Amino acid sequence: MRLLRILIYIPVCLLLLAGCGSRMGYFVMIWPDDNSDIENGTVFPVKGESNLRQTYIVDMGNKTYVEIDKFRGQFFKTLKEAQNYGEAFLPYKDMFASVNRKTPVREAADEHSSRIYILREGQIVKIVGRGESKVVIDNRFEGYWYQIVTDDGVSGYCFDRNLSVFDSTDKLVSEYATSNDVNMHNFMNARWYPMAYRETLDSEYPQLNILRSGEVLFADPEKKEIRLRTPEEEIIFRYTSMVQTADNRVSFNGTPLELQFYPDGRIFIRYSYNGLDCSGFYMTLDKDITEYIAEINEQKENEYSELFGRVQSFGSTDYGTITFQPDKKFYWTDYDGISYLIPAESGISGLVDNDKYVSNVIRTRFKCDALLSLTFAKNAREVSFICRKEKNGNLQLIFIPKEDLATGVLTRIPAEPVMLIFSPLKDNE
């Protein structure tokens, strides 16, 4: 942020003041510079302005003039308007917010209002007002609309779902955040996920099995606990106090947990558990993990529905009869001819999933529609095929060995593929 510029008897100040008369209006300070001793809510006469530098020249008294960035306050034509605003602003003069994840700033306090800015994770914004009562958006999130100002001069409205609002004089905040470092404040008010989550979300083929693993790191400051949930168990670190061991490192007394912050928003944790030294990188996500899973599930459901949106049966003299239902149940009878793929004790029914992916190269080359994994209910045997519905209605299945799906993405077809061809039964017509 720029420093206040005290301009006494210098040419640029004289130019700005020339022709302004006694005053232009009044300025109410809402966000002083860190190096300023001006109190929030103070009203000053405005003597001039610079549209080039986006500043006002305010009269500090005793023939002293200060150039202040416009976004640091509100301008009013009359003293009465400025004083009324200052009184209304008083409850918010020490209120700020830390941004937990990217979130939009809107022109008005309405979820359908135009976006004018995107707040970045870790950004500190000034609170200048709040809605009178809580509202519900998207039929599920309850909270307040806040009027905010950013450190680069944007003014607008932001819903509080992704904000951690705090009072700059609050002792509770100062316990884990200093005026120069809000890392711990952000850590205490967010959920942190392993880097594998971000990597799979950024890939062409996001893996649901990774996102469903349940791993998450989060804090409970009131109980003085840090919780790490893994696929196997939940580890609880109960601390007595926190110690900043370096500019970007924190340890938790009473626990083996250490935490290191990185400029790109990642954190690195180290701890010992059951005699083992453990560590890993974690980061926040733009949305709750359940929202990502729901989006991917919807894509996969749509893919399956396009193939089998109604009950469809296919038959083959060699491979039996297979029926697919919209609820992802299947029935496969008389498959004796391929007992090397499906043992007889597997039963005749089970569930279909299409969580895995076919690479774009394979999908284009074989013109396939999806990768289906059929899990037989009787012995939990899973058999996978790439699936293609031909124009004449035939169903083509190519068997894929389990080892070729270790990464969740099919990138090759067996050198001598087993191909099963079924014809549609009359019920499909």
Coordinates of C-alpha atoms in Angstrom, one line a residue:
M1 CA 0.0 0.0 0.0
R2 CA 1.1 3.6 -0.7
L3 CA 2.2 5.8 2.2
L4 CA 0.3 9.0 3.0
R5 CA 2.0 11.9 1.2
I6 CA 2.3 15.0 3.3
L7 CA 2.5 17.9 0.9
I8 CA 3.5 21.2 2.5
Y9 CA 4.6 24.1 0.3
I10 CA 5.4 21.9 -2.7
P11 CA 4.5 22.9 -6.2
V12 CA 2.2 19.9 -7.0
C13 CA 0.1 20.6 -3.9
L14 CA -0.3 24.3 -4.9
L15 CA -1.4 23.2 -8.3
L16 CA -4.0 20.9 -6.9
L17 CA -5.3 23.5 -4.5
A18 CA -5.4 26.3 -7.1
G19 CA -8.9 27.4 -7.9
C20 CA -10.6 25.1 -5.5
G21 CA -12.0 27.7 -3.2
S22 CA -12.2 27.0 0.5
R23 CA -13.2 23.4 0.2
M24 CA -14.6 20.8 -2.3
G25 CA -16.4 18.8 0.3
Y26 CA -15.6 16.4 3.2
F27 CA -13.7 13.1 3.4
V28 CA -14.5 10.4 6.0
M29 CA -11.5 8.1 6.6
I30 CA -12.4 4.4 6.5
W31 CA -9.1 2.6 6.0
P32 CA -5.9 4.5 7.1
D33 CA -2.6 3.5 5.8
D34 CA -0.6 1.2 8.1
N35 CA 1.9 4.0 8.6
S36 CA -0.7 6.6 9.5
D37 CA -1.9 7.7 12.9
I38 CA -5.2 9.0 11.5
E39 CA -8.2 7.4 13.3
N40 CA -10.9 5.7 11.3
G41 CA -14.1 7.7 11.0
T42 CA -12.3 11.1 11.2
V43 CA -13.8 13.8 9.0
F44 CA -11.6 16.2 7.0
P45 CA -12.3 19.1 4.7
V46 CA -11.2 18.3 1.1
K47 CA -9.2 21.0 -0.6
G48 CA -8.5 19.3 -4.0
E49 CA -8.2 16.1 -5.9
S50 CA -5.9 14.4 -8.4
N51 CA -7.8 12.2 -10.9
L52 CA -4.5 11.1 -12.3
R53 CA -3.3 9.6 -9.0
Q54 CA -6.9 9.0 -7.7
T55 CA -6.3 11.0 -4.5
Y56 CA -7.9 13.7 -2.4
I57 CA -6.0 16.6 -0.8
V58 CA -7.4 17.0 2.7
D59 CA -6.8 19.7 5.2
M60 CA -5.2 18.5 8.5
G61 CA -5.2 21.9 10.0
N62 CA -2.2 24.1 10.8
K63 CA -1.6 24.7 7.1
T64 CA -0.8 21.0 6.6
Y65 CA -2.3 19.1 3.7
V66 CA -2.2 15.4 3.1
E67 CA -2.8 13.5 -0.1
I68 CA -4.9 10.4 0.6
D69 CA -5.9 7.6 -1.8
K70 CA -9.6 7.9 -2.6
F71 CA -10.4 4.3 -1.8
R72 CA -9.4 4.9 1.8
G73 CA -12.5 6.9 2.6
Q74 CA -15.8 8.3 1.4
F75 CA -16.4 11.8 -0.1
F76 CA -19.4 13.9 0.7
K77 CA -20.5 17.4 -0.4
T78 CA -21.7 18.6 3.0
L79 CA -20.4 18.3 6.5
K80 CA -23.7 16.9 7.8
E81 CA -23.7 14.0 5.2
A82 CA -20.1 13.2 6.2
Q83 CA -20.9 13.2 10.0
N84 CA -24.0 11.0 9.5
Y85 CA -21.9 8.5 7.5
G86 CA -19.2 8.6 10.2
E87 CA -21.7 7.7 12.8
A88 CA -23.2 4.8 10.8
F89 CA -19.6 3.6 10.0
L90 CA -18.6 3.6 13.7
P91 CA -19.5 -0.1 14.4
Y92 CA -17.3 -1.2 11.5
K93 CA -14.3 1.0 12.0
D94 CA -12.1 -1.8 13.3
M95 CA -13.7 -4.6 11.3
F96 CA -11.7 -6.5 8.6
A97 CA -12.1 -9.8 6.8
S98 CA -9.6 -12.4 5.6
V99 CA -10.6 -14.2 2.4
N100 CA -10.5 -18.0 2.8
R101 CA -10.9 -18.9 -0.9
K102 CA -11.7 -17.1 -4.1
T103 CA -15.0 -15.3 -3.9
P104 CA -16.8 -12.7 -6.1
V105 CA -17.5 -9.1 -5.2
R106 CA -20.8 -7.9 -6.6
E107 CA -22.3 -4.5 -7.5
A108 CA -25.2 -5.0 -5.1
A109 CA -26.0 -7.2 -2.1
D110 CA -27.6 -9.8 -4.4
E111 CA -26.4 -13.2 -5.6
H112 CA -27.6 -12.3 -9.1
S113 CA -25.9 -8.9 -9.2
S114 CA -23.0 -8.4 -11.6
R115 CA -19.5 -9.6 -10.5
I116 CA -17.0 -6.7 -10.5
Y117 CA -14.0 -8.4 -8.9
I118 CA -12.7 -11.7 -7.6
L119 CA -11.2 -11.7 -4.1
R120 CA -8.0 -13.8 -3.9
E121 CA -7.3 -16.3 -1.2
G122 CA -5.5 -14.7 1.8
Q123 CA -6.5 -11.2 0.8
I124 CA -7.5 -8.7 3.6
V125 CA -10.4 -6.4 2.9
K126 CA -12.0 -3.6 4.9
I127 CA -15.6 -4.0 6.2
V128 CA -17.6 -0.8 5.8
G129 CA -21.1 -2.1 6.3
R130 CA -23.3 -5.2 6.7
G131 CA -26.9 -6.2 5.8
E132 CA -29.5 -5.8 8.6
S133 CA -30.3 -9.5 8.7
K134 CA -29.0 -12.9 7.5
V135 CA -30.2 -14.2 4.1
V136 CA -30.1 -17.6 2.4
I137 CA -28.5 -17.9 -1.1
D138 CA -28.6 -21.0 -3.4
N139 CA -31.2 -22.4 -1.1
R140 CA -28.6 -23.6 1.3
F141 CA -26.0 -21.0 2.5
E142 CA -27.1 -18.6 5.3
G143 CA -25.1 -15.5 6.1
Y144 CA -24.7 -11.8 5.8
W145 CA -23.9 -9.5 2.9
Y146 CA -20.9 -7.3 3.7
Q147 CA -20.0 -4.0 2.0
I148 CA -16.2 -4.2 1.5
V149 CA -13.3 -2.2 0.1
T150 CA -10.2 -3.9 -1.3
D151 CA -6.6 -2.8 -0.9
D152 CA -6.6 -1.9 -4.6
G153 CA -9.6 0.3 -4.5
V154 CA -12.6 -1.8 -5.4
S155 CA -15.8 -1.2 -3.5
G156 CA -18.7 -3.7 -3.6
Y157 CA -20.6 -6.4 -1.7
C158 CA -19.5 -9.9 -0.7
F159 CA -21.4 -12.8 0.9
D160 CA -19.7 -14.0 4.1
R161 CA -19.5 -17.7 3.2
N162 CA -15.8 -17.4 2.3
L163 CA -14.8 -14.6 4.7
S164 CA -13.4 -14.7 8.2
V165 CA -14.5 -11.4 9.7
F166 CA -12.5 -10.1 12.6
D167 CA -12.0 -7.0 14.7
S168 CA -8.4 -5.6 14.4
T169 CA -8.4 -5.0 18.2
D170 CA -9.8 -8.5 19.1
K171 CA -7.5 -10.3 21.4
L172 CA -8.7 -13.7 20.1
V173 CA -7.5 -12.8 16.7
S174 CA -4.1 -11.6 17.9
E175 CA -3.6 -15.0 19.5
Y176 CA -2.9 -16.6 16.2
A177 CA -2.4 -13.7 13.7
T178 CA -0.1 -10.7 13.9
S179 CA -0.6 -7.4 12.0
N180 CA 2.1 -8.5 9.5
D181 CA 1.1 -12.1 9.0
V182 CA -2.4 -13.5 8.6
N183 CA -1.3 -17.0 7.7
M184 CA -2.5 -18.5 11.0
H185 CA -5.8 -16.7 10.8
N186 CA -6.4 -18.2 7.4
F187 CA -5.3 -21.6 8.6
M188 CA -7.7 -21.6 11.6
N189 CA -10.7 -20.6 9.4
A190 CA -10.3 -23.0 6.5
R191 CA -10.3 -26.7 5.6
W192 CA -7.1 -28.0 4.0
Y193 CA -6.9 -30.9 1.6
P194 CA -4.0 -33.0 0.3
M195 CA -2.3 -31.7 -2.9
A196 CA -3.6 -34.8 -4.7
Y197 CA -7.1 -33.3 -4.6
R198 CA -6.0 -30.2 -6.4
E199 CA -3.9 -32.2 -8.9
T200 CA -6.8 -34.5 -9.8
L201 CA -9.3 -31.6 -10.1
D202 CA -6.8 -29.8 -12.5
S203 CA -6.4 -32.9 -14.6
E204 CA -8.5 -34.0 -17.6
Y205 CA -9.6 -37.0 -15.7
P206 CA -10.6 -36.1 -12.1
Q207 CA -10.5 -39.3 -10.0
L208 CA -13.6 -39.7 -7.7
N209 CA -11.8 -42.3 -5.6
I210 CA -9.2 -39.7 -4.6
L211 CA -11.7 -37.0 -3.8
R212 CA -13.8 -39.5 -1.8
S213 CA -10.9 -40.6 0.4
G214 CA -12.1 -38.2 3.1
E215 CA -8.7 -36.7 3.9
V216 CA -8.9 -33.2 5.4
L217 CA -7.0 -31.0 7.9
F218 CA -8.8 -28.4 10.0
A219 CA -8.6 -26.5 13.3
D220 CA -11.0 -26.0 16.2
P221 CA -9.5 -22.9 17.9
E222 CA -12.1 -22.9 20.8
K223 CA -11.1 -26.4 21.8
K224 CA -7.4 -25.8 20.8
E225 CA -7.4 -28.8 18.6
I226 CA -6.0 -29.6 15.1
R227 CA -7.7 -32.5 13.4
L228 CA -6.3 -34.6 10.6
R229 CA -8.8 -37.0 9.0
T230 CA -7.2 -39.7 6.9
P231 CA -8.9 -42.6 5.0
E232 CA -8.0 -44.9 7.9
E233 CA -8.6 -42.8 11.0
E234 CA -8.8 -39.3 12.6
I235 CA -5.8 -37.9 14.5
I236 CA -6.4 -35.1 17.0
F237 CA -3.6 -32.8 18.1
R238 CA -4.5 -31.0 21.3
Y239 CA -2.2 -28.0 21.9
T240 CA -1.7 -25.6 24.8
S241 CA -0.3 -22.7 22.8
M242 CA 1.3 -21.8 19.5
V243 CA 4.8 -20.6 18.8
Q244 CA 6.0 -18.9 15.7
T245 CA 9.5 -20.4 15.2
A246 CA 10.2 -18.5 12.0
D247 CA 8.4 -16.0 9.7
N248 CA 6.6 -18.9 8.0
R249 CA 6.7 -21.6 10.6
V250 CA 4.5 -22.4 13.6
S251 CA 4.7 -25.2 16.2
F252 CA 1.9 -26.3 18.6
N253 CA 3.1 -26.8 22.1
G254 CA 2.0 -30.2 23.5
T255 CA 1.9 -31.8 20.1
P256 CA 4.4 -33.2 17.6
L257 CA 2.8 -31.0 14.9
E258 CA 4.7 -28.3 13.0
L259 CA 3.3 -26.2 10.2
Q260 CA 5.1 -24.3 7.4
F261 CA 3.4 -21.7 5.1
Y262 CA 4.3 -21.2 1.4
P263 CA 3.7 -18.0 -0.6
D264 CA 1.5 -19.9 -3.2
G265 CA -1.0 -20.8 -0.5
R266 CA 0.2 -24.3 0.3
I267 CA 1.0 -25.5 3.8
F268 CA 3.5 -28.2 4.8
I269 CA 2.9 -30.2 8.0
R270 CA 5.2 -32.5 9.9
Y271 CA 4.3 -34.8 12.8
S272 CA 5.1 -38.1 14.4
Y273 CA 2.4 -40.7 15.0
N274 CA 2.7 -44.3 16.2
G275 CA 6.5 -44.0 16.0
L276 CA 6.5 -42.8 12.4
D277 CA 7.6 -39.5 11.0
C278 CA 4.8 -38.1 8.7
S279 CA 4.6 -35.1 6.5
G280 CA 2.7 -33.7 3.5
F281 CA 1.5 -30.7 1.6
Y282 CA -2.1 -29.3 1.9
M283 CA -4.0 -26.5 0.4
T284 CA -7.5 -25.0 0.3
L285 CA -10.0 -25.4 -2.5
D286 CA -12.3 -22.8 -4.1
K287 CA -15.4 -24.8 -3.1
D288 CA -16.3 -27.4 -0.6
I289 CA -15.1 -30.9 -1.7
T290 CA -18.7 -32.2 -1.8
E291 CA -19.5 -29.7 -4.5
Y292 CA -16.7 -30.9 -6.7
I293 CA -17.8 -34.5 -6.2
A294 CA -21.4 -33.6 -7.0
E295 CA -20.4 -32.0 -10.2
I296 CA -18.3 -35.0 -11.4
N297 CA -21.0 -37.4 -10.3
E298 CA -23.5 -35.4 -12.4
Q299 CA -21.2 -35.7 -15.5
K300 CA -20.9 -39.4 -15.0
E301 CA -24.6 -39.8 -14.4
N302 CA -25.3 -38.0 -17.6
E303 CA -22.8 -40.2 -19.5
Y304 CA -24.5 -43.4 -18.2
S305 CA -28.0 -42.0 -18.8
E306 CA -27.2 -41.3 -22.5
L307 CA -26.4 -44.9 -22.9
F308 CA -29.0 -46.6 -20.7
G309 CA -31.6 -44.0 -19.8
R310 CA -34.2 -46.8 -19.9
V311 CA -34.0 -50.6 -19.4
Q312 CA -32.1 -52.2 -22.3
S313 CA -31.3 -55.8 -23.0
F314 CA -28.8 -57.3 -25.4
G315 CA -28.2 -60.9 -26.3
S316 CA -25.5 -63.2 -27.8
T317 CA -25.5 -66.9 -28.5
D318 CA -21.9 -67.1 -27.1
Y319 CA -22.0 -64.5 -24.2
G320 CA -25.5 -64.7 -22.8
T321 CA -28.0 -61.9 -22.2
I322 CA -27.1 -58.7 -20.4
T323 CA -29.6 -56.1 -19.2
F324 CA -28.7 -52.5 -18.1
Q325 CA -31.1 -50.5 -15.9
P326 CA -31.2 -46.7 -15.4
D327 CA -30.4 -47.2 -11.7
K328 CA -27.1 -48.8 -12.6
K329 CA -28.1 -52.3 -11.9
F330 CA -27.3 -55.0 -14.3
Y331 CA -28.3 -58.7 -14.9
W332 CA -26.1 -61.1 -17.0
T333 CA -27.3 -64.6 -17.6
D334 CA -25.9 -67.6 -19.6
Y335 CA -22.3 -66.2 -19.7
D336 CA -20.8 -69.8 -19.6
G337 CA -18.9 -69.1 -22.8
I338 CA -16.7 -66.5 -21.1
S339 CA -16.1 -68.3 -17.7
Y340 CA -12.4 -67.3 -18.0
L341 CA -13.6 -63.7 -17.6
I342 CA -16.5 -64.2 -15.3
P343 CA -16.5 -67.3 -13.0
A344 CA -19.8 -69.1 -12.6
E345 CA -19.9 -68.4 -8.9
S346 CA -20.2 -64.6 -9.6
G347 CA -23.9 -64.7 -9.8
I348 CA -26.2 -63.0 -12.4
S349 CA -26.6 -59.5 -11.0
G350 CA -24.7 -56.5 -9.7
L351 CA -23.9 -52.8 -10.0
V352 CA -22.4 -50.8 -12.8
D353 CA -20.1 -47.8 -12.3
N354 CA -18.4 -45.5 -14.8
D355 CA -16.1 -43.7 -12.5
K356 CA -13.0 -44.5 -14.5
Y357 CA -12.0 -42.7 -17.7
V358 CA -11.0 -43.6 -21.2
S359 CA -8.2 -41.3 -22.5
N360 CA -9.1 -39.0 -25.3
V361 CA -6.7 -40.9 -27.7
I362 CA -8.4 -44.3 -27.0
R363 CA -11.9 -42.8 -27.0
T364 CA -11.2 -41.3 -30.5
R365 CA -9.5 -44.4 -31.9
F366 CA -12.1 -46.9 -30.8
K367 CA -15.1 -44.5 -30.9
C368 CA -16.2 -45.8 -27.5
D369 CA -18.9 -44.2 -25.4
A370 CA -17.7 -45.1 -21.8
L371 CA -15.7 -47.3 -19.6
L372 CA -18.0 -49.6 -17.5
S373 CA -17.0 -51.6 -14.5
L374 CA -19.5 -54.4 -13.5
T375 CA -19.3 -55.6 -10.0
F376 CA -21.1 -58.9 -9.4
A377 CA -23.0 -59.0 -6.1
K378 CA -22.3 -62.6 -5.2
N379 CA -18.5 -62.5 -5.0
A380 CA -17.7 -58.8 -5.6
R381 CA -15.9 -59.7 -8.8
E382 CA -15.3 -56.6 -10.9
V383 CA -15.0 -56.9 -14.7
S384 CA -14.4 -53.8 -16.8
F385 CA -15.1 -53.1 -20.5
I386 CA -15.0 -50.1 -22.8
C387 CA -18.5 -49.8 -24.3
R388 CA -19.7 -48.8 -27.7
K389 CA -23.3 -48.7 -29.0
E390 CA -23.3 -49.0 -32.8
K391 CA -25.7 -47.4 -35.2
N392 CA -27.5 -50.7 -35.9
G393 CA -28.2 -51.0 -32.1
N394 CA -25.5 -53.6 -31.4
L395 CA -23.5 -53.3 -28.1
Q396 CA -19.8 -53.8 -28.3
L397 CA -17.8 -54.5 -25.2
I398 CA -14.0 -54.8 -25.1
F399 CA -12.6 -56.5 -22.0
I400 CA -10.0 -54.4 -20.0
P401 CA -7.7 -56.1 -17.5
K402 CA -7.6 -54.7 -14.0
E403 CA -3.9 -53.8 -14.2
D404 CA -4.6 -51.5 -17.1
L405 CA -6.8 -49.4 -14.9
A406 CA -4.5 -48.9 -12.0
T407 CA -4.4 -45.1 -12.5
G408 CA -8.1 -44.8 -13.1
V409 CA -7.5 -43.8 -16.8
L410 CA -7.4 -46.3 -19.7
T411 CA -4.4 -45.3 -21.9
R412 CA -4.0 -48.6 -23.9
I413 CA -5.9 -51.5 -25.3
P414 CA -4.6 -55.1 -24.9
A415 CA -2.6 -56.3 -27.9
E416 CA -5.2 -59.1 -28.5
P417 CA -8.4 -57.6 -27.1
V418 CA -11.4 -59.8 -26.1
M419 CA -14.4 -58.3 -27.9
L420 CA -18.0 -59.2 -27.1
I421 CA -20.8 -58.3 -29.5
F422 CA -24.4 -58.3 -28.4
S423 CA -27.5 -57.6 -30.5
P424 CA -30.4 -55.6 -29.1
L425 CA -33.4 -57.6 -27.9
K426 CA -36.9 -56.6 -29.0
D427 CA -37.7 -55.0 -25.7
N428 CA -35.3 -52.3 -26.6
E429 CA -37.3 -51.2 -29.6

